[in-house]
């Protein structure tokens, strides 16, 4: 199979094969952290960091890892980078770390990261694997940020904690509740898939 170019990988991960609205992966985080943009930004930056570096590390070490234990080795590599993210958050943004709670640790089990290390990094060179991991993480990031933007705006009347809606605006209580994340994600997927379908039909 011919190796994909850097641009093809970026297009796939950001749009045509986006991990969230095409593959429907990693949506537990959508429920957990998208009530505010600050929490979502930090969480998704952590995922971008872990996905990129885990993919590169697995690619570098793939020839030394026996195939029978490769999944365990991949989990250990991912855990290493997640622990770094957790330590940095506890040290520099403790209030956000407390707000995110156990969800930072659950990055270890994020199927997007496991999927890219197994499906791509195992059979591609390190720099290309790093690029694949970073673009996959960014594809995940912008979808969650869009969900968080709507939830925070309608739920609190704020954007990144700054009041933008008038004081007499009645906050939508449902938007700060976990189920609203799935409603927003479903609407977003509906819009994107509808756009893609119409584009295919026109062709």
C-alpha positions as protocol buffer text, in pm:
chain_id: "A"
residue {
  index: 1
  type: UNK
  ca { x: 0 y: 0 z: 0 }
}
residue {
  index: 2
  type: UNK
  ca { x: 137 y: 342 z: -97 }
}
residue {
  index: 3
  type: UNK
  ca { x: 230 y: 569 z: 191 }
}
residue {
  index: 4
  type: UNK
  ca { x: -4 y: 865 z: 232 }
}
residue {
  index: 5
  type: UNK
  ca { x: 130 y: 1218 z: 194 }
}
residue {
  index: 6
  type: UNK
  ca { x: 134 y: 1461 z: 485 }
}
residue {
  index: 7
  type: UNK
  ca { x: -148 y: 1664 z: 329 }
}
residue {
  index: 8
  type: UNK
  ca { x: -364 y: 1355 z: 271 }
}
residue {
  index: 9
  type: UNK
  ca { x: -318 y: 1252 z: 634 }
}
residue {
  index: 10
  type: UNK
  ca { x: -418 y: 1598 z: 756 }
}
residue {
  index: 11
  type: UNK
  ca { x: -728 y: 1609 z: 532 }
}
residue {
  index: 12
  type: UNK
  ca { x: -834 y: 1263 z: 647 }
}
residue {
  index: 13
  type: UNK
  ca { x: -789 y: 1327 z: 1018 }
}
residue {
  index: 14
  type: UNK
  ca { x: -937 y: 1677 z: 1018 }
}
residue {
  index: 15
  type: UNK
  ca { x: -1232 y: 1613 z: 789 }
}
residue {
  index: 16
  type: UNK
  ca { x: -1290 y: 1303 z: 574 }
}
residue {
  index: 17
  type: UNK
  ca { x: -1212 y: 1051 z: 851 }
}
residue {
  index: 18
  type: UNK
  ca { x: -1250 y: 1273 z: 1157 }
}
residue {
  index: 19
  type: UNK
  ca { x: -1232 y: 1063 z: 1476 }
}
residue {
  index: 20
  type: UNK
  ca { x: -1544 y: 1222 z: 1629 }
}
residue {
  index: 21
  type: UNK
  ca { x: -1804 y: 1299 z: 1363 }
}
residue {
  index: 22
  type: UNK
  ca { x: -1706 y: 1021 z: 1117 }
}
residue {
  index: 23
  type: UNK
  ca { x: -1566 y: 741 z: 1336 }
}
residue {
  index: 24
  type: UNK
  ca { x: -1771 y: 838 z: 1646 }
}
residue {
  index: 25
  type: UNK
  ca { x: -1475 y: 773 z: 1878 }
}
residue {
  index: 26
  type: UNK
  ca { x: -1371 y: 938 z: 2203 }
}
residue {
  index: 27
  type: UNK
  ca { x: -1716 y: 1078 z: 2278 }
}
residue {
  index: 28
  type: UNK
  ca { x: -1696 y: 1006 z: 2654 }
}
residue {
  index: 29
  type: UNK
  ca { x: -1493 y: 1327 z: 2680 }
}
residue {
  index: 30
  type: UNK
  ca { x: -1772 y: 1511 z: 2502 }
}
residue {
  index: 31
  type: UNK
  ca { x: -2003 y: 1427 z: 2788 }
}
residue {
  index: 32
  type: UNK
  ca { x: -1746 y: 1494 z: 3058 }
}
residue {
  index: 33
  type: UNK
  ca { x: -1559 y: 1816 z: 2984 }
}
residue {
  index: 34
  type: UNK
  ca { x: -1740 y: 2028 z: 2724 }
}
residue {
  index: 35
  type: UNK
  ca { x: -1938 y: 2243 z: 2968 }
}
residue {
  index: 36
  type: UNK
  ca { x: -1674 y: 2519 z: 2951 }
}
residue {
  index: 37
  type: UNK
  ca { x: -1423 y: 2619 z: 2685 }
}
residue {
  index: 38
  type: UNK
  ca { x: -1132 y: 2644 z: 2931 }
}
residue {
  index: 39
  type: UNK
  ca { x: -1173 y: 2286 z: 3053 }
}
residue {
  index: 40
  type: UNK
  ca { x: -1226 y: 2162 z: 2697 }
}
residue {
  index: 41
  type: UNK
  ca { x: -921 y: 2347 z: 2562 }
}
residue {
  index: 42
  type: UNK
  ca { x: -688 y: 2206 z: 2826 }
}
residue {
  index: 43
  type: UNK
  ca { x: -827 y: 1854 z: 2802 }
}
residue {
  index: 44
  type: UNK
  ca { x: -806 y: 1844 z: 2423 }
}
residue {
  index: 45
  type: UNK
  ca { x: -456 y: 1996 z: 2420 }
}
residue {
  index: 46
  type: UNK
  ca { x: -357 y: 1710 z: 2650 }
}
residue {
  index: 47
  type: UNK
  ca { x: -507 y: 1461 z: 2403 }
}
residue {
  index: 48
  type: UNK
  ca { x: -321 y: 1623 z: 2110 }
}
residue {
  index: 49
  type: UNK
  ca { x: 6 y: 1602 z: 2305 }
}
residue {
  index: 50
  type: UNK
  ca { x: -48 y: 1239 z: 2410 }
}
residue {
  index: 51
  type: UNK
  ca { x: -172 y: 1122 z: 2070 }
}
residue {
  index: 52
  type: UNK
  ca { x: 118 y: 1278 z: 1879 }
}
residue {
  index: 53
  type: UNK
  ca { x: 401 y: 1168 z: 2108 }
}
residue {
  index: 54
  type: UNK
  ca { x: 255 y: 822 z: 2175 }
}
residue {
  index: 55
  type: UNK
  ca { x: 228 y: 755 z: 1801 }
}
residue {
  index: 56
  type: UNK
  ca { x: 586 y: 869 z: 1741 }
}
residue {
  index: 57
  type: UNK
  ca { x: 721 y: 663 z: 2034 }
}
residue {
  index: 58
  type: UNK
  ca { x: 536 y: 348 z: 1924 }
}
residue {
  index: 59
  type: UNK
  ca { x: 673 y: 397 z: 1571 }
}
residue {
  index: 60
  type: UNK
  ca { x: 1027 y: 435 z: 1706 }
}
residue {
  index: 61
  type: UNK
  ca { x: 1004 y: 125 z: 1926 }
}
residue {
  index: 62
  type: UNK
  ca { x: 787 y: -101 z: 1707 }
}
residue {
  index: 63
  type: UNK
  ca { x: 1078 y: -321 z: 1595 }
}
residue {
  index: 64
  type: UNK
  ca { x: 1172 y: -388 z: 1960 }
}
residue {
  index: 65
  type: UNK
  ca { x: 820 y: -474 z: 2084 }
}
residue {
  index: 66
  type: UNK
  ca { x: 706 y: -837 z: 2042 }
}
residue {
  index: 67
  type: UNK
  ca { x: 372 y: -850 z: 1860 }
}
residue {
  index: 68
  type: UNK
  ca { x: 209 y: -1056 z: 2136 }
}
residue {
  index: 69
  type: UNK
  ca { x: 256 y: -778 z: 2391 }
}
residue {
  index: 70
  type: UNK
  ca { x: 229 y: -475 z: 2162 }
}
residue {
  index: 71
  type: UNK
  ca { x: -107 y: -359 z: 2307 }
}
residue {
  index: 72
  type: UNK
  ca { x: 29 y: -367 z: 2662 }
}
residue {
  index: 73
  type: UNK
  ca { x: 340 y: -178 z: 2548 }
}
residue {
  index: 74
  type: UNK
  ca { x: 128 y: 82 z: 2369 }
}
residue {
  index: 75
  type: UNK
  ca { x: -84 y: 132 z: 2683 }
}
residue {
  index: 76
  type: UNK
  ca { x: 231 y: 184 z: 2893 }
}
residue {
  index: 77
  type: UNK
  ca { x: 366 y: 439 z: 2645 }
}
residue {
  index: 78
  type: UNK
  ca { x: 35 y: 628 z: 2644 }
}
residue {
  index: 79
  type: UNK
  ca { x: 24 y: 614 z: 3026 }
}
residue {
  index: 80
  type: UNK
  ca { x: 370 y: 772 z: 3044 }
}
residue {
  index: 81
  type: UNK
  ca { x: 258 y: 1079 z: 2848 }
}
residue {
  index: 82
  type: UNK
  ca { x: -76 y: 1102 z: 3031 }
}
residue {
  index: 83
  type: UNK
  ca { x: 109 y: 1109 z: 3364 }
}
residue {
  index: 84
  type: UNK
  ca { x: 320 y: 1400 z: 3233 }
}
residue {
  index: 85
  type: UNK
  ca { x: 1 y: 1588 z: 3137 }
}
residue {
  index: 86
  type: UNK
  ca { x: -153 y: 1518 z: 3478 }
}
residue {
  index: 87
  type: UNK
  ca { x: 156 y: 1638 z: 3667 }
}
residue {
  index: 88
  type: UNK
  ca { x: 175 y: 1959 z: 3461 }
}
residue {
  index: 89
  type: UNK
  ca { x: -194 y: 2033 z: 3519 }
}
residue {
  index: 90
  type: UNK
  ca { x: -166 y: 1972 z: 3894 }
}
residue {
  index: 91
  type: UNK
  ca { x: 140 y: 2198 z: 3912 }
}
residue {
  index: 92
  type: UNK
  ca { x: 31 y: 2491 z: 3696 }
}
residue {
  index: 93
  type: UNK
  ca { x: -352 y: 2489 z: 3673 }
}
residue {
  index: 94
  type: UNK
  ca { x: -469 y: 2305 z: 3985 }
}
residue {
  index: 95
  type: UNK
  ca { x: -825 y: 2442 z: 3965 }
}
residue {
  index: 96
  type: UNK
  ca { x: -867 y: 2303 z: 3613 }
}
residue {
  index: 97
  type: UNK
  ca { x: -706 y: 1976 z: 3722 }
}
residue {
  index: 98
  type: UNK
  ca { x: -965 y: 1948 z: 4001 }
}
residue {
  index: 99
  type: UNK
  ca { x: -1248 y: 2033 z: 3759 }
}
residue {
  index: 100
  type: UNK
  ca { x: -1138 y: 1766 z: 3513 }
}
residue {
  index: 101
  type: UNK
  ca { x: -1101 y: 1514 z: 3795 }
}
residue {
  index: 102
  type: UNK
  ca { x: -1044 y: 1156 z: 3680 }
}
residue {
  index: 103
  type: UNK
  ca { x: -1100 y: 1235 z: 3312 }
}
residue {
  index: 104
  type: UNK
  ca { x: -734 y: 1324 z: 3254 }
}
residue {
  index: 105
  type: UNK
  ca { x: -632 y: 976 z: 3362 }
}
residue {
  index: 106
  type: UNK
  ca { x: -895 y: 828 z: 3133 }
}
residue {
  index: 107
  type: UNK
  ca { x: -705 y: 966 z: 2832 }
}
residue {
  index: 108
  type: UNK
  ca { x: -510 y: 640 z: 2866 }
}
residue {
  index: 109
  type: UNK
  ca { x: -815 y: 444 z: 2752 }
}
residue {
  index: 110
  type: UNK
  ca { x: -916 y: 689 z: 2477 }
}
residue {
  index: 111
  type: UNK
  ca { x: -984 y: 465 z: 2177 }
}
residue {
  index: 112
  type: UNK
  ca { x: -865 y: 738 z: 1937 }
}
residue {
  index: 113
  type: UNK
  ca { x: -511 y: 717 z: 2077 }
}
residue {
  index: 114
  type: UNK
  ca { x: -506 y: 338 z: 2092 }
}
residue {
  index: 115
  type: UNK
  ca { x: -649 y: 324 z: 1741 }
}
residue {
  index: 116
  type: UNK
  ca { x: -385 y: 550 z: 1584 }
}
residue {
  index: 117
  type: UNK
  ca { x: -93 y: 378 z: 1756 }
}
residue {
  index: 118
  type: UNK
  ca { x: -217 y: 36 z: 1640 }
}
residue {
  index: 119
  type: UNK
  ca { x: -350 y: 126 z: 1292 }
}
residue {
  index: 120
  type: UNK
  ca { x: -93 y: 383 z: 1182 }
}
residue {
  index: 121
  type: UNK
  ca { x: 217 y: 409 z: 1402 }
}
residue {
  index: 122
  type: UNK
  ca { x: 282 y: 33 z: 1390 }
}
residue {
  index: 123
  type: UNK
  ca { x: 343 y: 49 z: 1014 }
}
residue {
  index: 124
  type: UNK
  ca { x: 472 y: 402 z: 944 }
}
residue {
  index: 125
  type: UNK
  ca { x: 788 y: 606 z: 1016 }
}
residue {
  index: 126
  type: UNK
  ca { x: 815 y: 817 z: 1336 }
}
residue {
  index: 127
  type: UNK
  ca { x: 770 y: 1169 z: 1194 }
}
residue {
  index: 128
  type: UNK
  ca { x: 473 y: 1068 z: 982 }
}
residue {
  index: 129
  type: UNK
  ca { x: 325 y: 894 z: 1288 }
}
residue {
  index: 130
  type: UNK
  ca { x: 378 y: 1211 z: 1493 }
}
residue {
  index: 131
  type: UNK
  ca { x: 197 y: 1412 z: 1223 }
}
residue {
  index: 132
  type: UNK
  ca { x: -87 y: 1159 z: 1212 }
}
residue {
  index: 133
  type: UNK
  ca { x: -122 y: 1173 z: 1590 }
}
residue {
  index: 134
  type: UNK
  ca { x: -118 y: 1553 z: 1604 }
}
residue {
  index: 135
  type: UNK
  ca { x: -371 y: 1598 z: 1324 }
}
residue {
  index: 136
  type: UNK
  ca { x: -598 y: 1331 z: 1473 }
}
residue {
  index: 137
  type: UNK
  ca { x: -582 y: 1513 z: 1806 }
}
residue {
  index: 138
  type: UNK
  ca { x: -658 y: 1847 z: 1640 }
}
residue {
  index: 139
  type: UNK
  ca { x: -951 y: 1690 z: 1455 }
}
residue {
  index: 140
  type: UNK
  ca { x: -1085 y: 1574 z: 1790 }
}
residue {
  index: 141
  type: UNK
  ca { x: -1008 y: 1909 z: 1951 }
}
residue {
  index: 142
  type: UNK
  ca { x: -1197 y: 2141 z: 1718 }
}
residue {
  index: 143
  type: UNK
  ca { x: -1515 y: 1932 z: 1732 }
}
residue {
  index: 144
  type: UNK
  ca { x: -1519 y: 1937 z: 2113 }
}
residue {
  index: 145
  type: UNK
  ca { x: -1442 y: 2310 z: 2116 }
}
residue {
  index: 146
  type: UNK
  ca { x: -1742 y: 2377 z: 1894 }
}
residue {
  index: 147
  type: UNK
  ca { x: -1966 y: 2176 z: 2127 }
}
residue {
  index: 148
  type: UNK
  ca { x: -1820 y: 2353 z: 2431 }
}
residue {
  index: 149
  type: UNK
  ca { x: -1867 y: 2697 z: 2273 }
}
residue {
  index: 150
  type: UNK
  ca { x: -2241 y: 2646 z: 2231 }
}
residue {
  index: 151
  type: UNK
  ca { x: -2283 y: 2483 z: 2572 }
}
residue {
  index: 152
  type: UNK
  ca { x: -2095 y: 2754 z: 2762 }
}
residue {
  index: 153
  type: UNK
  ca { x: -2257 y: 3038 z: 2569 }
}
residue {
  index: 154
  type: UNK
  ca { x: -2613 y: 2918 z: 2623 }
}
residue {
  index: 155
  type: UNK
  ca { x: -2555 y: 2757 z: 2962 }
}
residue {
  index: 156
  type: UNK
  ca { x: -2359 y: 3036 z: 3133 }
}
residue {
  index: 157
  type: UNK
  ca { x: -2374 y: 3329 z: 2891 }
}
residue {
  index: 158
  type: UNK
  ca { x: -1994 y: 3334 z: 2878 }
}
residue {
  index: 159
  type: UNK
  ca { x: -1708 y: 3252 z: 2639 }
}
residue {
  index: 160
  type: UNK
  ca { x: -1383 y: 3141 z: 2807 }
}
residue {
  index: 161
  type: UNK
  ca { x: -1533 y: 3270 z: 3133 }
}
residue {
  index: 162
  type: UNK
  ca { x: -1603 y: 3622 z: 3002 }
}
residue {
  index: 163
  type: UNK
  ca { x: -1963 y: 3741 z: 3007 }
}
residue {
  index: 164
  type: UNK
  ca { x: -2081 y: 3807 z: 2651 }
}
residue {
  index: 165
  type: UNK
  ca { x: -2459 y: 3778 z: 2674 }
}
residue {
  index: 166
  type: UNK
  ca { x: -2665 y: 4048 z: 2852 }
}
residue {
  index: 167
  type: UNK
  ca { x: -2749 y: 4012 z: 3222 }
}
residue {
  index: 168
  type: UNK
  ca { x: -3117 y: 3961 z: 3144 }
}
residue {
  index: 169
  type: UNK
  ca { x: -3039 y: 3653 z: 2931 }
}
residue {
  index: 170
  type: UNK
  ca { x: -3195 y: 3342 z: 3086 }
}
residue {
  index: 171
  type: UNK
  ca { x: -2933 y: 3068 z: 3098 }
}
residue {
  index: 172
  type: UNK
  ca { x: -3036 y: 2736 z: 2948 }
}
residue {
  index: 173
  type: UNK
  ca { x: -2995 y: 2502 z: 3245 }
}
residue {
  index: 174
  type: UNK
  ca { x: -3001 y: 2195 z: 3021 }
}
residue {
  index: 175
  type: UNK
  ca { x: -2682 y: 2314 z: 2850 }
}
residue {
  index: 176
  type: UNK
  ca { x: -2476 y: 2269 z: 3168 }
}
residue {
  index: 177
  type: UNK
  ca { x: -2609 y: 1915 z: 3215 }
}
residue {
  index: 178
  type: UNK
  ca { x: -2417 y: 1620 z: 3065 }
}
residue {
  index: 179
  type: UNK
  ca { x: -2692 y: 1501 z: 2824 }
}
residue {
  index: 180
  type: UNK
  ca { x: -2675 y: 1831 z: 2633 }
}
residue {
  index: 181
  type: UNK
  ca { x: -2326 y: 1734 z: 2512 }
}
residue {
  index: 182
  type: UNK
  ca { x: -2473 y: 1439 z: 2324 }
}
residue {
  index: 183
  type: UNK
  ca { x: -2757 y: 1651 z: 2184 }
}
residue {
  index: 184
  type: UNK
  ca { x: -2509 y: 1909 z: 2056 }
}
residue {
  index: 185
  type: UNK
  ca { x: -2276 y: 1645 z: 1915 }
}
residue {
  index: 186
  type: UNK
  ca { x: -2568 y: 1472 z: 1740 }
}
residue {
  index: 187
  type: UNK
  ca { x: -2677 y: 1803 z: 1581 }
}
residue {
  index: 188
  type: UNK
  ca { x: -2320 y: 1875 z: 1474 }
}
residue {
  index: 189
  type: UNK
  ca { x: -2282 y: 1527 z: 1318 }
}
residue {
  index: 190
  type: UNK
  ca { x: -2618 y: 1568 z: 1142 }
}
residue {
  index: 191
  type: UNK
  ca { x: -2511 y: 1901 z: 988 }
}
residue {
  index: 192
  type: UNK
  ca { x: -2166 y: 1776 z: 879 }
}
residue {
  index: 193
  type: UNK
  ca { x: -2287 y: 1443 z: 742 }
}
residue {
  index: 194
  type: UNK
  ca { x: -2573 y: 1618 z: 562 }
}
residue {
  index: 195
  type: UNK
  ca { x: -2325 y: 1857 z: 401 }
}
residue {
  index: 196
  type: UNK
  ca { x: -2099 y: 1567 z: 297 }
}
residue {
  index: 197
  type: UNK
  ca { x: -2395 y: 1372 z: 155 }
}
residue {
  index: 198
  type: UNK
  ca { x: -2515 y: 1668 z: -52 }
}
residue {
  index: 199
  type: UNK
  ca { x: -2165 y: 1719 z: -183 }
}
residue {
  index: 200
  type: UNK
  ca { x: -2143 y: 1353 z: -286 }
}
residue {
  index: 201
  type: UNK
  ca { x: -2481 y: 1370 z: -459 }
}
residue {
  index: 202
  type: UNK
  ca { x: -2372 y: 1676 z: -661 }
}
residue {
  index: 203
  type: UNK
  ca { x: -2069 y: 1484 z: -787 }
}
